[in-house]
mmCIF file of C-alpha atoms in Angstrom:
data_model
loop_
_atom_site.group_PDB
_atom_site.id
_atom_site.type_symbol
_atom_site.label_atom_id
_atom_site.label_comp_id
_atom_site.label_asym_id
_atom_site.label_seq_id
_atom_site.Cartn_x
_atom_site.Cartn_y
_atom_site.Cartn_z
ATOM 1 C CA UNK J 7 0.000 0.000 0.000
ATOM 2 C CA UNK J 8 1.664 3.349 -1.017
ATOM 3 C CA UNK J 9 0.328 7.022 0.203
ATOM 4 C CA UNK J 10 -1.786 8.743 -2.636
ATOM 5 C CA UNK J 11 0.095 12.319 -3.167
ATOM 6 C CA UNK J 12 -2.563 14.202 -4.911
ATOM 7 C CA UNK J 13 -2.841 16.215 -1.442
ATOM 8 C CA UNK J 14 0.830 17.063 0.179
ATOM 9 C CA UNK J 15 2.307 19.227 2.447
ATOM 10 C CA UNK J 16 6.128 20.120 1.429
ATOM 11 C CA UNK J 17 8.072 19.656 4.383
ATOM 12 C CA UNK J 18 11.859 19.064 5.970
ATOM 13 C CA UNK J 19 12.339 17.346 9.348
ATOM 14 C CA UNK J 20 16.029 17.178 10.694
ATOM 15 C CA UNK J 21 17.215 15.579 13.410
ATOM 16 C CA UNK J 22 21.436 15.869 15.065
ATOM 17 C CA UNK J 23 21.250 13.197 17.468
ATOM 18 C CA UNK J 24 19.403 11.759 20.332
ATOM 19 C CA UNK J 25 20.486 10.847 24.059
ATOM 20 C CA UNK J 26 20.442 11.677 28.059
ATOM 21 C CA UNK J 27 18.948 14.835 28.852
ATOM 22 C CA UNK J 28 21.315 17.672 31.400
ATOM 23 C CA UNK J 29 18.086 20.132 31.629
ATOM 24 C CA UNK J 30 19.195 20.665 35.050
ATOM 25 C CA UNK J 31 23.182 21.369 34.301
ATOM 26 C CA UNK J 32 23.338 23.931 31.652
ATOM 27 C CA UNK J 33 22.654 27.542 31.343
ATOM 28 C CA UNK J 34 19.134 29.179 29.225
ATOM 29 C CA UNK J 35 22.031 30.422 26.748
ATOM 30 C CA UNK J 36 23.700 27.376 25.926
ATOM 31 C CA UNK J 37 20.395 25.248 25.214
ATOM 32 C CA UNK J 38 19.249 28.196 23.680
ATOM 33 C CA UNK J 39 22.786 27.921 20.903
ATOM 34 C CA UNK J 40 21.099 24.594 20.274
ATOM 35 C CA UNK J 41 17.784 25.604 19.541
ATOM 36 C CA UNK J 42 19.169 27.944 17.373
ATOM 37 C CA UNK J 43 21.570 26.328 15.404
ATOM 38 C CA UNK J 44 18.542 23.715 14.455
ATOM 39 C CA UNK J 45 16.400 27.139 13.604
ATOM 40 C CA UNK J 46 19.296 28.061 11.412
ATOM 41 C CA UNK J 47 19.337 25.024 9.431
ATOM 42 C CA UNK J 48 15.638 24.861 8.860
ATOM 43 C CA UNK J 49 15.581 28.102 7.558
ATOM 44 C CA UNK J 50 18.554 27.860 5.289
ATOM 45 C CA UNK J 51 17.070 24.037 4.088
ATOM 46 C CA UNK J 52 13.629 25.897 3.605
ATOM 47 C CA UNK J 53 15.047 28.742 1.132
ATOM 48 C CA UNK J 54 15.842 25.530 -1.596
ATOM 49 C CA UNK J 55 12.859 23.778 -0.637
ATOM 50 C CA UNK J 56 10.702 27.040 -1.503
ATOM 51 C CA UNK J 57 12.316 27.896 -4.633
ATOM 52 C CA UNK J 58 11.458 24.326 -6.114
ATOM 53 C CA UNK J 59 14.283 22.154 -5.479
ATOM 54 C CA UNK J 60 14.181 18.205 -5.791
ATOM 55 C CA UNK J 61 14.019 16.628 -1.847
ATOM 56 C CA UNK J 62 17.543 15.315 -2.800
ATOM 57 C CA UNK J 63 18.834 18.704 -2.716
ATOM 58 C CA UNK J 64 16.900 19.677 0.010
ATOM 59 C CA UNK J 65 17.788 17.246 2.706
ATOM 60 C CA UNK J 66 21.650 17.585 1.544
ATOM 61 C CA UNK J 67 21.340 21.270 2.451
ATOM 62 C CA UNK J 68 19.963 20.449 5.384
ATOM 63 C CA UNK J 69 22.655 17.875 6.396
ATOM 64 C CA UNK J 70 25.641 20.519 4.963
ATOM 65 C CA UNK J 71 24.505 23.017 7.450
ATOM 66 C CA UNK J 72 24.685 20.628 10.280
ATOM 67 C CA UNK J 73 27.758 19.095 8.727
ATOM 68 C CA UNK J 74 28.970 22.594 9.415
ATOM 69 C CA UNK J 75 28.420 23.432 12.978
ATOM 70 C CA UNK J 76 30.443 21.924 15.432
ATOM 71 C CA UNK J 77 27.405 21.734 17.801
ATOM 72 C CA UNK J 78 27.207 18.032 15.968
ATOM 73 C CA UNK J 79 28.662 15.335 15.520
ATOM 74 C CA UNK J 80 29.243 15.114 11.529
ATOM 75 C CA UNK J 81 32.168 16.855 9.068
ATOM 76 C CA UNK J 82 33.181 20.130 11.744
ATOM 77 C CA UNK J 83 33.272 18.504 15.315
ATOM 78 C CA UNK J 84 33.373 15.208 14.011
ATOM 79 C CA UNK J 85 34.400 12.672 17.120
ATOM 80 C CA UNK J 86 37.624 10.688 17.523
ATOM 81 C CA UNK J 87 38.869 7.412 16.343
ATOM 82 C CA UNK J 88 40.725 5.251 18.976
ATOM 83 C CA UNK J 89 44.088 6.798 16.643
ATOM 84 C CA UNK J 90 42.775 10.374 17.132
ATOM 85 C CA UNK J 91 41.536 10.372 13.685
ATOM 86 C CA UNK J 92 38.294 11.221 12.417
ATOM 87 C CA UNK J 93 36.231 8.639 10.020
ATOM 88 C CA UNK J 94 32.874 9.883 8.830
ATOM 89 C CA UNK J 95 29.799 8.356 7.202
ATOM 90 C CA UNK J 96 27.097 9.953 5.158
ATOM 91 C CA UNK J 97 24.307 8.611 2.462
ATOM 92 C CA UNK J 98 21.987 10.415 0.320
ATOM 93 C CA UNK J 99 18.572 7.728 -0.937
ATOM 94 C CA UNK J 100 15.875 9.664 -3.400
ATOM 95 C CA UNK J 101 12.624 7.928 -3.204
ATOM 96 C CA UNK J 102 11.439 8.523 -6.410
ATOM 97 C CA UNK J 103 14.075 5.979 -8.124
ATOM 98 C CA UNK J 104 15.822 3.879 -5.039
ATOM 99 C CA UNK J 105 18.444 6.228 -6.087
ATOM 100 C CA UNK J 106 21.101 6.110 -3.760
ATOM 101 C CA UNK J 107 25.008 7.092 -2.679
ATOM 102 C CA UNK J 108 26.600 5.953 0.174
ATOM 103 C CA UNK J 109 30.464 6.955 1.585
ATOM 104 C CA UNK J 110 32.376 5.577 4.657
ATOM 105 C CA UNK J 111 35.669 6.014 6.476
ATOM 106 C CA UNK J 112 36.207 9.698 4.792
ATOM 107 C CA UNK J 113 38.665 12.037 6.529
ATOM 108 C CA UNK J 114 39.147 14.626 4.029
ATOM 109 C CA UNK J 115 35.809 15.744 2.269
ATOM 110 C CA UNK J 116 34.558 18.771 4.042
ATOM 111 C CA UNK J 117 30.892 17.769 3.459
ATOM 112 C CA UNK J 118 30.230 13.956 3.321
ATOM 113 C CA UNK J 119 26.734 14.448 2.579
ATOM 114 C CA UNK J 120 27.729 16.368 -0.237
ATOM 115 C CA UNK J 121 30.391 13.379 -1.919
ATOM 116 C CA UNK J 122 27.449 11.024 -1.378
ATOM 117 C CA UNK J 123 25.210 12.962 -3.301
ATOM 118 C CA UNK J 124 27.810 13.400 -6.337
ATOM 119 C CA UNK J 125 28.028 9.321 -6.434
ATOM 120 C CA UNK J 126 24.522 8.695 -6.376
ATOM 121 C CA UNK J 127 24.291 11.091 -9.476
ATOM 122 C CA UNK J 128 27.175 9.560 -11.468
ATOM 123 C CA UNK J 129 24.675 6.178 -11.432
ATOM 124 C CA UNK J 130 28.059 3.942 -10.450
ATOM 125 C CA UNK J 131 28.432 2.240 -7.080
ATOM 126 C CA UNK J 132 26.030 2.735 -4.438
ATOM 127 C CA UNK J 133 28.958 2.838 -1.740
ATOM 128 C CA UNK J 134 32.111 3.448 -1.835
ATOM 129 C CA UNK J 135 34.978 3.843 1.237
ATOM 130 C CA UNK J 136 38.022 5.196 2.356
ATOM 131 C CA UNK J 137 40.647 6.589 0.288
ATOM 132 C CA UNK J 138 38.749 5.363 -3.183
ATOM 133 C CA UNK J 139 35.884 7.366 -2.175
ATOM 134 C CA UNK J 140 38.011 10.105 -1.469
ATOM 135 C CA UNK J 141 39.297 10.477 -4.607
ATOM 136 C CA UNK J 142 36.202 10.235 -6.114
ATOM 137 C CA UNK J 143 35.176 13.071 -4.011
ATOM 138 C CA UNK J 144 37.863 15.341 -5.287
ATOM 139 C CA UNK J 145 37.361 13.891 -8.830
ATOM 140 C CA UNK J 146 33.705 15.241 -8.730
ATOM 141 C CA UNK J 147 34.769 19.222 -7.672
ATOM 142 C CA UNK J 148 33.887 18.261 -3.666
ATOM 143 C CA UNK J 149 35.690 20.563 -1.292
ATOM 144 C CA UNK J 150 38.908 18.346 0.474
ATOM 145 C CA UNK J 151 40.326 19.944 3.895
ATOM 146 C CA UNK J 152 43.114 18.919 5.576
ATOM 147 C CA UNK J 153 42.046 15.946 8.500
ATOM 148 C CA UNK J 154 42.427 18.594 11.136
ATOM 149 C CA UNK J 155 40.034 20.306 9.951
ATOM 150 C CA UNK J 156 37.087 18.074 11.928
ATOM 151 C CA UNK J 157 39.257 18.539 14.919
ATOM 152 C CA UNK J 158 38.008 20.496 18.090
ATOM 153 C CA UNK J 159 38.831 20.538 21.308
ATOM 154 C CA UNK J 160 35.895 19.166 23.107
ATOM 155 C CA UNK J 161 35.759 16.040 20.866
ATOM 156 C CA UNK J 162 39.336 15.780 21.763
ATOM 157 C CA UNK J 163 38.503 15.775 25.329
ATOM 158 C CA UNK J 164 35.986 13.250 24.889
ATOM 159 C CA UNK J 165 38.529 10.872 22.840
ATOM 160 C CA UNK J 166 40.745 11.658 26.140
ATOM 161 C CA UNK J 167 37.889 11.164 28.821
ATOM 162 C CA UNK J 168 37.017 7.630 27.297
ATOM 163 C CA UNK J 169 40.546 6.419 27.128
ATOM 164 C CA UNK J 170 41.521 7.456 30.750
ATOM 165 C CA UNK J 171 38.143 5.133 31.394
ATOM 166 C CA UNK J 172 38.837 2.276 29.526
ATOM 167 C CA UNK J 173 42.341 2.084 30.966
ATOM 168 C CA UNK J 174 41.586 2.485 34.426
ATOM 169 C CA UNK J 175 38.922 -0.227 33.609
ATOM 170 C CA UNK J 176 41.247 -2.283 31.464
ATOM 171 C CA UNK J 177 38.381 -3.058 29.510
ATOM 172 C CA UNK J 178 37.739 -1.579 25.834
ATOM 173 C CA UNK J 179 35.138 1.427 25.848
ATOM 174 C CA UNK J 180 33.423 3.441 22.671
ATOM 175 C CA UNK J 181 30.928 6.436 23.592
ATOM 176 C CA UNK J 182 27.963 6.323 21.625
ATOM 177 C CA UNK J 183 28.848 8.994 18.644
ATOM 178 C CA UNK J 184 29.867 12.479 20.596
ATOM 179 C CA UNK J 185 28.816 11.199 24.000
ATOM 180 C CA UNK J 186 31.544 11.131 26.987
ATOM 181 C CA UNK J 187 32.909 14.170 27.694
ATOM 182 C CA UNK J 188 34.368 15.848 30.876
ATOM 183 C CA UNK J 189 31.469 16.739 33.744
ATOM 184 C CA UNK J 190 32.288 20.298 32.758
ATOM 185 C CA UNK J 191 31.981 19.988 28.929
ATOM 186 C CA UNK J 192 28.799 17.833 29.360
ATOM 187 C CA UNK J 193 27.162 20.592 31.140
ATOM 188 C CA UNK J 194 27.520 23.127 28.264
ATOM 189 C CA UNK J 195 24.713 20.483 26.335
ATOM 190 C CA UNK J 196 21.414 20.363 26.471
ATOM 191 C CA UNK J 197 21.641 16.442 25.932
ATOM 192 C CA UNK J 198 24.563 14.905 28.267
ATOM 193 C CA UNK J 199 27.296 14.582 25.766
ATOM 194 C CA UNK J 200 28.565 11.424 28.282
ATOM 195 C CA UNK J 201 25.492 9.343 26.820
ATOM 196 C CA UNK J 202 24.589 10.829 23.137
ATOM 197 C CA UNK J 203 23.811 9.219 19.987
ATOM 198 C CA UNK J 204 24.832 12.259 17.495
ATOM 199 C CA UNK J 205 24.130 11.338 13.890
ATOM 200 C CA UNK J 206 22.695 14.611 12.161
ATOM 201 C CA UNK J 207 20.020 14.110 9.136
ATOM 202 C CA UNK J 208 17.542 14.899 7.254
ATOM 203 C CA UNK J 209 14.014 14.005 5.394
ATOM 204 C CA UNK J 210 12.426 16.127 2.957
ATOM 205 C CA UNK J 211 8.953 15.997 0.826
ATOM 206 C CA UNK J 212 9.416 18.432 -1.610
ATOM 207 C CA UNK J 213 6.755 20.813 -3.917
ATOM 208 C CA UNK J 214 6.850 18.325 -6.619
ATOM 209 C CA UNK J 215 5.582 15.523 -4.152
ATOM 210 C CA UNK J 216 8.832 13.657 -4.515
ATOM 211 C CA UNK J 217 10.666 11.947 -1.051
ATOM 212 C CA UNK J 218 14.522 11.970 0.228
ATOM 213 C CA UNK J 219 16.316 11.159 2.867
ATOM 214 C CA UNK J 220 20.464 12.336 3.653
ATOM 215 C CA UNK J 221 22.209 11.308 7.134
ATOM 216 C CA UNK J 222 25.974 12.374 8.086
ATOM 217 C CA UNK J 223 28.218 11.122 11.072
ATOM 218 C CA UNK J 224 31.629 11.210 12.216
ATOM 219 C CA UNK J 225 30.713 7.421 14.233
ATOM 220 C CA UNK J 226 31.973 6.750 17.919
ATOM 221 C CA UNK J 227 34.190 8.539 20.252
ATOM 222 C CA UNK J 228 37.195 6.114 20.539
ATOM 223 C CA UNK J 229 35.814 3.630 17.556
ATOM 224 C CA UNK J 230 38.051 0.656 16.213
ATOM 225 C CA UNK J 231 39.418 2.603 12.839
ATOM 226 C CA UNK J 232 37.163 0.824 10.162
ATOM 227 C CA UNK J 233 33.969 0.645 12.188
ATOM 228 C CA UNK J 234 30.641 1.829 10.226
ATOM 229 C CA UNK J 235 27.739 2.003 11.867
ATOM 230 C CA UNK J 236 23.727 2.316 10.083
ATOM 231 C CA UNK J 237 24.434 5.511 9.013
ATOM 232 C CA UNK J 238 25.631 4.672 5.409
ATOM 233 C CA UNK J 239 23.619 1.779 5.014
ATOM 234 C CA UNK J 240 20.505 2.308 2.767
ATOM 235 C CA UNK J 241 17.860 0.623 4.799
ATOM 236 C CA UNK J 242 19.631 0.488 8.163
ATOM 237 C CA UNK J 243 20.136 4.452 9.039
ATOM 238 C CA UNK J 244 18.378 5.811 5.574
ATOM 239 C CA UNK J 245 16.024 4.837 3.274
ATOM 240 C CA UNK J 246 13.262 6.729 1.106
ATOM 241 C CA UNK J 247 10.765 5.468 -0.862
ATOM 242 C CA UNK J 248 7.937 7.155 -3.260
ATOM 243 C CA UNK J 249 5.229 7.246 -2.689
ATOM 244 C CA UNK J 250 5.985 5.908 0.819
ATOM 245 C CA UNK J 251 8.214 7.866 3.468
ATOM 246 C CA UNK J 252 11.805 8.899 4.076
ATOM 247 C CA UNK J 253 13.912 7.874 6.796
ATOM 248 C CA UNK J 254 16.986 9.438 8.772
ATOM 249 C CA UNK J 255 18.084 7.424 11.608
ATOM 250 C CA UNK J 256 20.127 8.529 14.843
ATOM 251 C CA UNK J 257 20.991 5.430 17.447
ATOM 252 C CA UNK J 258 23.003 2.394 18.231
ATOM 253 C CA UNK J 259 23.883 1.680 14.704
ATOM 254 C CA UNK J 260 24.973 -2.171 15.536
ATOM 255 C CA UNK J 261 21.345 -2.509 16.533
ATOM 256 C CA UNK J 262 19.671 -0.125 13.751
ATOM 257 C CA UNK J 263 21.585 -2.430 10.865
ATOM 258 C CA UNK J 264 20.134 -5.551 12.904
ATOM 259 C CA UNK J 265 16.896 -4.316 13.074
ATOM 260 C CA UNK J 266 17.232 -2.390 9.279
ATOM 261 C CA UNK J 267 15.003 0.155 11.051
ATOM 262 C CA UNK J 268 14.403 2.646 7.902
ATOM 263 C CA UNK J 269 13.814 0.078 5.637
ATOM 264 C CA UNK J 270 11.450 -1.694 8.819
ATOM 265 C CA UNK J 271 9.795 1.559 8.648
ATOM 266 C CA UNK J 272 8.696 1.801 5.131
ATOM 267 C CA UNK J 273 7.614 -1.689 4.580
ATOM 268 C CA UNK J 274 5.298 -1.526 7.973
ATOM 269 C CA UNK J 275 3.620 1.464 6.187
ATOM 270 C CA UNK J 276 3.805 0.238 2.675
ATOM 271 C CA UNK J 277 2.555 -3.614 3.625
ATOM 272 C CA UNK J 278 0.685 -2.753 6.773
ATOM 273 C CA UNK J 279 -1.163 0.032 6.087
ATOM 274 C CA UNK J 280 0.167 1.833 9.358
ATOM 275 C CA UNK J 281 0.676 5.864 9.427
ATOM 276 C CA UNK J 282 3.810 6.812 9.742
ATOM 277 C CA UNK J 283 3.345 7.783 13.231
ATOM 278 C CA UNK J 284 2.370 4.119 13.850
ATOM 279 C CA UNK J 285 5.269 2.753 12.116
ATOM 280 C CA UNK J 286 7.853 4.454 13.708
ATOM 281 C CA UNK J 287 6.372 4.290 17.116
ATOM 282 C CA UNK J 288 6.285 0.605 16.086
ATOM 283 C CA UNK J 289 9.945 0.180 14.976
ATOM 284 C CA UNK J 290 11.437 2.454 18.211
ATOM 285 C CA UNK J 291 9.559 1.145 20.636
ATOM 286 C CA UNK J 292 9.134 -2.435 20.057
ATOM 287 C CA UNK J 293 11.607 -3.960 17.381
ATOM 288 C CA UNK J 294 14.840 -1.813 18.213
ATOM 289 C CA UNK J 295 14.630 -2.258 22.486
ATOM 290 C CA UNK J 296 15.363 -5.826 22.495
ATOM 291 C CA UNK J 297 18.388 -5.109 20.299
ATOM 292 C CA UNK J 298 19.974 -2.570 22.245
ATOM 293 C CA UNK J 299 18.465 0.093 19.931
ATOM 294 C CA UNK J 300 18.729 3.259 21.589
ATOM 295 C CA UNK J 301 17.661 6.302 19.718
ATOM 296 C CA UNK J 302 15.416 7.788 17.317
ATOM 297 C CA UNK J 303 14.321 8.262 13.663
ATOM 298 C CA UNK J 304 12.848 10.689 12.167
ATOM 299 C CA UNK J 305 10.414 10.696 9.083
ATOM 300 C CA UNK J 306 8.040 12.198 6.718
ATOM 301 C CA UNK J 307 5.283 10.703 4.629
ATOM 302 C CA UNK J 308 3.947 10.598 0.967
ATOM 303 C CA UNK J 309 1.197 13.360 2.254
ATOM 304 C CA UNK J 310 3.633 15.768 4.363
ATOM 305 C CA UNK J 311 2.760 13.806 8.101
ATOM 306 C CA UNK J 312 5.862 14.072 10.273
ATOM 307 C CA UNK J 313 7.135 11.827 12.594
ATOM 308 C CA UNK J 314 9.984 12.464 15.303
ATOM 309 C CA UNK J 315 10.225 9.298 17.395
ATOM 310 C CA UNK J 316 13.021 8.014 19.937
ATOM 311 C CA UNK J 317 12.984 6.413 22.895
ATOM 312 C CA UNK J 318 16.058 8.740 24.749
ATOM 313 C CA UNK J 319 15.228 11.095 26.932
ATOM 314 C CA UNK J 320 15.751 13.862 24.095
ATOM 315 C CA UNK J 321 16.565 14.179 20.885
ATOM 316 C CA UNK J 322 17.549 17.416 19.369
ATOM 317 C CA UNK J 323 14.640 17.720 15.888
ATOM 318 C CA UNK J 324 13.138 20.281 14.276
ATOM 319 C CA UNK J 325 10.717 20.583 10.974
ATOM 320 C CA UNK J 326 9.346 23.262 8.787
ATOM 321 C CA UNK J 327 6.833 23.945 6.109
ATOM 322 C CA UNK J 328 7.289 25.605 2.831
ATOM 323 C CA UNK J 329 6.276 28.755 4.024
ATOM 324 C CA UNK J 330 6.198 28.285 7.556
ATOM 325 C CA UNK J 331 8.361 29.015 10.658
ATOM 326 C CA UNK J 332 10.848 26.934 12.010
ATOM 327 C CA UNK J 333 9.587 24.477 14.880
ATOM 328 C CA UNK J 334 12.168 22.935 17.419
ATOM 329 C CA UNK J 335 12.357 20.631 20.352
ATOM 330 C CA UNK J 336 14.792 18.361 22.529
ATOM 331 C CA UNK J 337 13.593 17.241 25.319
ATOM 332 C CA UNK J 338 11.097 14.112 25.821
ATOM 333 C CA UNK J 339 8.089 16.147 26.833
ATOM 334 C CA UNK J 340 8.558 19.405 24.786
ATOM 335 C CA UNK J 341 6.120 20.416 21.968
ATOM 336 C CA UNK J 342 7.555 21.917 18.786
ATOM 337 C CA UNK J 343 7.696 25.586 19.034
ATOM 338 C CA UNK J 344 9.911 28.248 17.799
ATOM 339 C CA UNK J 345 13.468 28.951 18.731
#
C-alpha cells in the first residue's frame, strides 16, 4: 500500500542526534545555541525547498549546514577514532528511483553528505569507502580539507575522557557517537554529551511531491578505525521510498543495521497500512529495544505527516513547512515551538 500524493504538504524534518537529557546542568544560553543552530538550518534548508528544489537537494542542504556546525557530531566537530583520527559516514537515498550514494571512512571531504550525493548522481556504485571514495570526491569538484580540519577541542577531550576510562577499567570502551565528555563539557549540552547518539540528518517531501532522505556522522568517540555504523547503510540508518516515506536514523547503529530500522519503517507502512506515526512508534519502541536500539528516527510521509520518534530522553529535531516558521524541540516532553 503506497500514500496517494494528490494532497501534500512540502516539508523538511532534521534531526542531530538523540540521548540523556542535562536540563538541570546547563545555562538558558547554551540550550538556547542549540535551539538555534537547528532554527538556522531549517531556515537555510527551507530557502531551496521554496524555490522548487528536488528533496535530494533539500535534505543535503539540510545535512551541509549541520555538517557545518560543530554543535554536531558530523564533518566540523566530528568525534575521535581510537588513533585520534576522524572517520565519517554519510548517504543520500531519493525515493522517487531507489536512487542512492553511500560513503564511509572519509577524513578529508569537508561535506560527506555532499560526496554522497555526487556518487549517487554519477549512477556507479552505491557505496564506496576510504581513500577510493576520497578520490572520487575530489574527482567530482567536492571541497577536500586537511584531516584537522574536523578537529576540536571538546571532541578531543571526549577521545581523552574515554581512554583514561577504559584504561583504568582495562576493559575496551566506545561512547555512543559524541557522548563522553568531561562533567564540565557535558554541562555546556542540552543532551549529556557522556550518553549521546549524534548522527545529524535529514528528510524532505518536496513541492513536486517527490521523497529523500540524507544522514551524516563522524561514528563513535574512541571507535576501532574501520567501524561503520547504520548511518551509510541504505535501509539500516536511511532509506526513502515514493510514494511511501523517508527515513533518517540517529541510534546504536549495531542494533539499527540488525533491526534495518528505515527500511522496517517503510515496509510496515507500505505492507501494513500503518501511518507513519504508527510505524515508527512501532519500529522504536518495540523492534529496536530488544536489540539494544537506543535512539530515534525521524520521518516524513507521501502526504507531508511528520514523525519524530526516539525512545532517549531527548533528541535534538526540528521541521518546517514551505512557508512556515521553524519548529524545534529536545527534550522528551517538549512540543515543537519556535526557537
Amino acid at each position: 500500500m503506497t500514500t496517494s500524493t494528490s494532497s501534500f504538504r512540502p516539508v523538511i524534518a532534521i534531526h542531530g542526534g538523540a540521548g540523556t537529557i542535562t536540563r538541570a546542568s546547563i545555562t538558558p544560553a547554551q540550550q538556547q545555541a542549540y535551539r538555534d543552530a537547528l532554527r538556522d538550518v531549517l531556515q537555510g534548508a527551507q530557502q531551496k525547498l521554496a524555490a522548487g528544489a528536488p528533496a535530494e537537494a533539500v535534505a543535503v542542504e539540510a545535512v551541509r549546514l549541520l555538517e557545518e556546525c560543530p554543535l554536531f557530531n558530523a564533518g566540523r566537530g566530528a568525534v575521535f577514532t581510537a588513533d585520534a583520527t576522524h572517520e565519517m559516514d554519510a548517504c543520500v537515498m531519493r525515493g522517487r528511483d531507489l536512487a542512492c550514494g553511500s560513503l564511509a571512512g572519509v577524513s578529508t571531504v569537508r561535506n560527506p553528505v555532499r560526496a554522497a550525493l555526487a556518487l549517487m548522481e554519477a549512477g556507479g556504485p552505491v557505496f564506496m569507502i576510504g581513500a577510493a571514495a576520497e578520490r572520487f570526491a575530489q574527482a567530482q569538484g567536492c571541497e577536500m580539507v586537511a584531516r584537522d580540519w574536523f578537529s576540536t577541542e571538546q571532541r578531543l577531550a571526549q577521545l581523552r575522557t574515554v581512554q583514561a576510562a577504559a584504561l583504568a577499567s582495562g576493559r575496551e570502551q566506545v561512547a555512543l557517537d559524541h557522548s563522553a565528555q568531561s562533567q564540565t563539557q557535558a554541562q555546556a549540552a542540552p543532551l549529556d554529551e557522556r550518553k549521546k547518539m549524534g548522527t545529524v540528518g535529514a528528510v524532505v517531501l518536496d513541492v513536486h511531491g517527490q521523497l529523500a532522505a540524507a544522514t551524516s556522522t563522524g561514528g563513535l568517540t574512541n571507535k576501532k578505525p574501520g567501524r561503520v555504523g547504520d548511518s551509510p547503510v541504505v535501509g539500516a540508518g536511511t532509506y526513502a521510498k515514493h510514494g511511501v516515506v523517508a527515513v533518517s536514523c540517529t541510534g546504536v547503529g549495531e542494533a539499527f543495521i540488525r533491526g534495518s530500522a528505515a527500511h522496517t519503517v517503510a515496509a510496515r507502512i507500505e505492507l501494513l497500512g500503518e501511518s507513519v506515526a504508527q510505524a515508527t512508534a512501532e519500529v522504536i519502541h518495540r523492534v529496536l529495544p530488544p536489540l539494544g536500539g537506543d535512539g530515534g528516527l525521524i520521518a516524513v510521509g507521501a502526504d507531508g505527516e511528520v514523525s519524530l520518534c526516539f525512545n532517549s530522553e531527548g533528541m535534538y529535531r526540528g521541521q518546517i513547512g514551505i512557508d512556515g516558521e521553524a519548529l524545534v524541540a529536545i527534550y522528551a516532553n517538549d512540543a515543537l515551538a519556535p526557537a
